[in-house]
CSV table of C-alpha atoms in Angstrom, one decimal:
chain,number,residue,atom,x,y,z
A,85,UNK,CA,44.9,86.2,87.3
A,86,UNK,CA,45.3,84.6,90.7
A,87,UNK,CA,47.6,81.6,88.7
A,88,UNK,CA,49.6,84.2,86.5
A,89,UNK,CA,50.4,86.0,90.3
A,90,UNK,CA,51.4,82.3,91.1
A,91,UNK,CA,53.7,81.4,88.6
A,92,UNK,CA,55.1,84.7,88.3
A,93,UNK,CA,56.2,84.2,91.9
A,94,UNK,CA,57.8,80.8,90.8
A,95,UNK,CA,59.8,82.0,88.0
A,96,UNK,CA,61.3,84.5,90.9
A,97,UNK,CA,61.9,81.8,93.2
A,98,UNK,CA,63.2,80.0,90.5
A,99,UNK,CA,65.4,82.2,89.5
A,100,UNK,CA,66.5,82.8,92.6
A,101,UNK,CA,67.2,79.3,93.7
A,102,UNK,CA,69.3,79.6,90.1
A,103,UNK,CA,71.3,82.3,91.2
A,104,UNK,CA,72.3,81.2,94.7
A,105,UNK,CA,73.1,78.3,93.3
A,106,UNK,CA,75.4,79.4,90.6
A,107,UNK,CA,77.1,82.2,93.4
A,108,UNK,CA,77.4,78.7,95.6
A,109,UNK,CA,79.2,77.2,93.3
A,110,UNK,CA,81.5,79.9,92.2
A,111,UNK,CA,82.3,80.6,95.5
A,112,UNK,CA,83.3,76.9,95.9
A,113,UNK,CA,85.5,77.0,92.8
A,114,UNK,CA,87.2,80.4,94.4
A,115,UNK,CA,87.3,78.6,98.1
A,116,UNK,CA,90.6,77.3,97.1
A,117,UNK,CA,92.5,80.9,96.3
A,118,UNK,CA,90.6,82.9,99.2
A,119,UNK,CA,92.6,80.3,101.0
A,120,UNK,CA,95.9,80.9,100.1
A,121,UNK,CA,98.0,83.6,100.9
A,122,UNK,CA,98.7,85.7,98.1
A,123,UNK,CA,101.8,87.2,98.4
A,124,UNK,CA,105.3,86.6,100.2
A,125,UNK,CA,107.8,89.7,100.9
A,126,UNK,CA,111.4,88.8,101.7
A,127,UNK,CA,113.2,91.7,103.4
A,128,UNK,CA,116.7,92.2,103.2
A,129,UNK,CA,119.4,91.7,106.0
A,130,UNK,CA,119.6,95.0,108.1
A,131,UNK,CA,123.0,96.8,106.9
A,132,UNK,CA,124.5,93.4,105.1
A,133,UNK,CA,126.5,94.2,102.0
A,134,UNK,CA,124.4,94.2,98.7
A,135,UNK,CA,125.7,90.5,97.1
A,136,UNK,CA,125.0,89.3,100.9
A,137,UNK,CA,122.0,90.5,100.9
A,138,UNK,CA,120.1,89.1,97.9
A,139,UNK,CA,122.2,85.9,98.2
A,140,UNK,CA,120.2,85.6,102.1
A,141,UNK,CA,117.1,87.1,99.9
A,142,UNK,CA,117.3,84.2,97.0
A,143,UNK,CA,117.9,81.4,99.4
A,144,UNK,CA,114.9,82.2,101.6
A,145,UNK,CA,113.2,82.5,97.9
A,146,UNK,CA,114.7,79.2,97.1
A,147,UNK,CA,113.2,77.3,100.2
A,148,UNK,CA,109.7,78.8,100.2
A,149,UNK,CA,109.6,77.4,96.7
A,150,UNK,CA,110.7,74.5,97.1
A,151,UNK,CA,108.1,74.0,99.9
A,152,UNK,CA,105.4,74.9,97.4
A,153,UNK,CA,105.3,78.3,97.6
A,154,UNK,CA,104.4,79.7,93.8
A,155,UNK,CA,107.6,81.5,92.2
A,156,UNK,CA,105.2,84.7,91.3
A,157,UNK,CA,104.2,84.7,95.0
A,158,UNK,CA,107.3,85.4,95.9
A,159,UNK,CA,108.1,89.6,96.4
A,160,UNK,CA,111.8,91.1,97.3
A,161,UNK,CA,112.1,94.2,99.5
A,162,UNK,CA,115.7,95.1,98.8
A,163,UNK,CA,115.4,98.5,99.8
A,164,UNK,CA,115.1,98.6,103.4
A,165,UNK,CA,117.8,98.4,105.4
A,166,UNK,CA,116.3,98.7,109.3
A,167,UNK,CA,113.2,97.6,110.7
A,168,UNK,CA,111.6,100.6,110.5
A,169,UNK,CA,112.6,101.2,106.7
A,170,UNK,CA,111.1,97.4,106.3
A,171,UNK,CA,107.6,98.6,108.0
A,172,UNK,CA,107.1,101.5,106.0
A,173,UNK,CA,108.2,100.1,103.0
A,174,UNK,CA,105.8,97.2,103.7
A,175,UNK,CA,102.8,99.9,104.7
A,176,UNK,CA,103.8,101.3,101.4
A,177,UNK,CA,103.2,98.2,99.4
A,178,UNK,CA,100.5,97.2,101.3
A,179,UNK,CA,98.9,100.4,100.2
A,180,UNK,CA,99.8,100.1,96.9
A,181,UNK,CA,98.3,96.6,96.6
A,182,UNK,CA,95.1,97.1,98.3
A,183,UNK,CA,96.3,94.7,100.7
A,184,UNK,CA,94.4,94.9,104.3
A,185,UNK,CA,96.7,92.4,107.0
A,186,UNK,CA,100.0,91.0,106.8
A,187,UNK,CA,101.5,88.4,109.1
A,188,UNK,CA,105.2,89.6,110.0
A,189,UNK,CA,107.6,87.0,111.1
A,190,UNK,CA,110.6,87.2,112.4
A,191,UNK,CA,113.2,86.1,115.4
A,192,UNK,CA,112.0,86.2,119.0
A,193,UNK,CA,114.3,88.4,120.6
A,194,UNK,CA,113.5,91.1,117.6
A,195,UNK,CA,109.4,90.6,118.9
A,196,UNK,CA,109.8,93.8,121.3
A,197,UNK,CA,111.6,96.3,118.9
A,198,UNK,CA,109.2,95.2,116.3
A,199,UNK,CA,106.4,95.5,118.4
A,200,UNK,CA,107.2,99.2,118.9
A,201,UNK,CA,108.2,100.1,115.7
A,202,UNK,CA,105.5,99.0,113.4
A,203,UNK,CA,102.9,100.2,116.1
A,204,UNK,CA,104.3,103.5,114.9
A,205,UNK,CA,104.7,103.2,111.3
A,206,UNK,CA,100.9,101.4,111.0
A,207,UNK,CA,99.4,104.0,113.6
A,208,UNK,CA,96.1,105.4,111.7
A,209,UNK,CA,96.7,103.7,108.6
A,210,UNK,CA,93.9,101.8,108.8
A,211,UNK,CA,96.1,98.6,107.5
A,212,UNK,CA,96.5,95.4,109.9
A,213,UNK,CA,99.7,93.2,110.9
A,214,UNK,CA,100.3,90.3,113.1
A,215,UNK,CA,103.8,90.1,114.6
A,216,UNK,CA,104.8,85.7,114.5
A,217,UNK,CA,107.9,84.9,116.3
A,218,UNK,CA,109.9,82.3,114.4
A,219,UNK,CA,111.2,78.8,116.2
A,220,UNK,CA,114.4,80.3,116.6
A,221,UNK,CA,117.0,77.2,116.9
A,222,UNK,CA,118.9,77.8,121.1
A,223,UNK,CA,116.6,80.6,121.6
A,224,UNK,CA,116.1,80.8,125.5
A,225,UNK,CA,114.9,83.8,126.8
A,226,UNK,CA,114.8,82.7,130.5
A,227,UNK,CA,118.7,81.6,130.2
A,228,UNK,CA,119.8,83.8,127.8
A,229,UNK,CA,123.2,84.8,128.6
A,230,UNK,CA,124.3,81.2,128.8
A,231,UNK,CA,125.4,81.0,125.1
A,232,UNK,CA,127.4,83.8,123.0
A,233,UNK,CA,124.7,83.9,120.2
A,234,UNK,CA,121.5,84.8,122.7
A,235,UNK,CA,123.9,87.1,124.9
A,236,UNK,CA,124.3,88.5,121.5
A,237,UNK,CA,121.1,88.8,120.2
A,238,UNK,CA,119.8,90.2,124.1
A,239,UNK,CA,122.0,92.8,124.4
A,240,UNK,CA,122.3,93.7,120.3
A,241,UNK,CA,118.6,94.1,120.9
A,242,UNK,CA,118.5,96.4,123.5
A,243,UNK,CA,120.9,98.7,122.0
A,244,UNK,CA,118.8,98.4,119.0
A,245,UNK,CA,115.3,99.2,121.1
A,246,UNK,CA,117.5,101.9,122.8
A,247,UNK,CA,118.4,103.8,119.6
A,248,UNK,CA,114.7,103.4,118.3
A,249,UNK,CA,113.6,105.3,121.0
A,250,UNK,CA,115.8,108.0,120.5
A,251,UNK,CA,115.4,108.2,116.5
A,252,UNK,CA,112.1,107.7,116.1
């Protein structure tokens, strides 16, 4: 009896030691696409003319593919044409994908509006983000109204963070 109790208990060990292996290694296999991100949405410009639009959509495409960024990876949001219409329509997919976190890049002087605005749209959701500012080419923010394009962008931006307030 005493050597049945012992070699049953090796067959569970063994077993055992069988499956952790084969999880081990099926984990390995899968390391590589728990890795990768699995999606990329491309949002439109905000009020830009339809043909503008997808033609700034497809050449953002264009690049990420060409930088090895798989075709089917690639998602359009065509729809949205604010910010906010881009974070609910976002939440919405997110939803609709099972999707938990998304990292959300854009230009540094849009960082505050955004910061606001999908704060809102994600409150209680339950659903994650992670605002990246891109390296925006002559970005300054400490001497910012020494070119056109960030005096622009600054005071575009406020207007823009003024009338979110007030809509929203």
């Amino acid at each position: 009896m005493p050597a049945r109790k012992y070699l049953k208990k090796i067959r569970w060990l063994a077993a055992g030691v069988l499956l952790g292996v084969v999880a081990l290694f099926v984990c390995i296999l899968g390391a590589g696409h728990f890795l990768v991100a699995p999606k990329v949405l491309l949002t439109g410009l905000e009020g830009g003319h339809s043909k503008t639009r997808n033609a700034y959509l497809n050449w953002r495409a264009r690049y990420l593919i060409d930088e090895g960024v798989p075709e089917s990876a690639v998602l359009f949001d065509r729809r949205s044409a604010s910010s906010w219409e881009e974070a609910v329509n976002t939440l919405r997919l997110m939803q609709s994908m099972k999707l938990e976190r998304v990292l959300v890049v854009s230009d540094p002087p849009h960082m505050r509006r955004l910061l606001w605005v999908w704060a809102r749209v994600f409150a209680g959701s339950g659903k994650a983000y992670t605002l990246v500012a891109s390296d925006m080419e002559g970005w300054d923010a400490t001497d910012w109204w020494r070119t056109s394009r960030n005096a622009q962008s600054v005071f575009g931006e406020l207007i823009k963070l003024g009338y979110y307030l007030v809509q929203y």
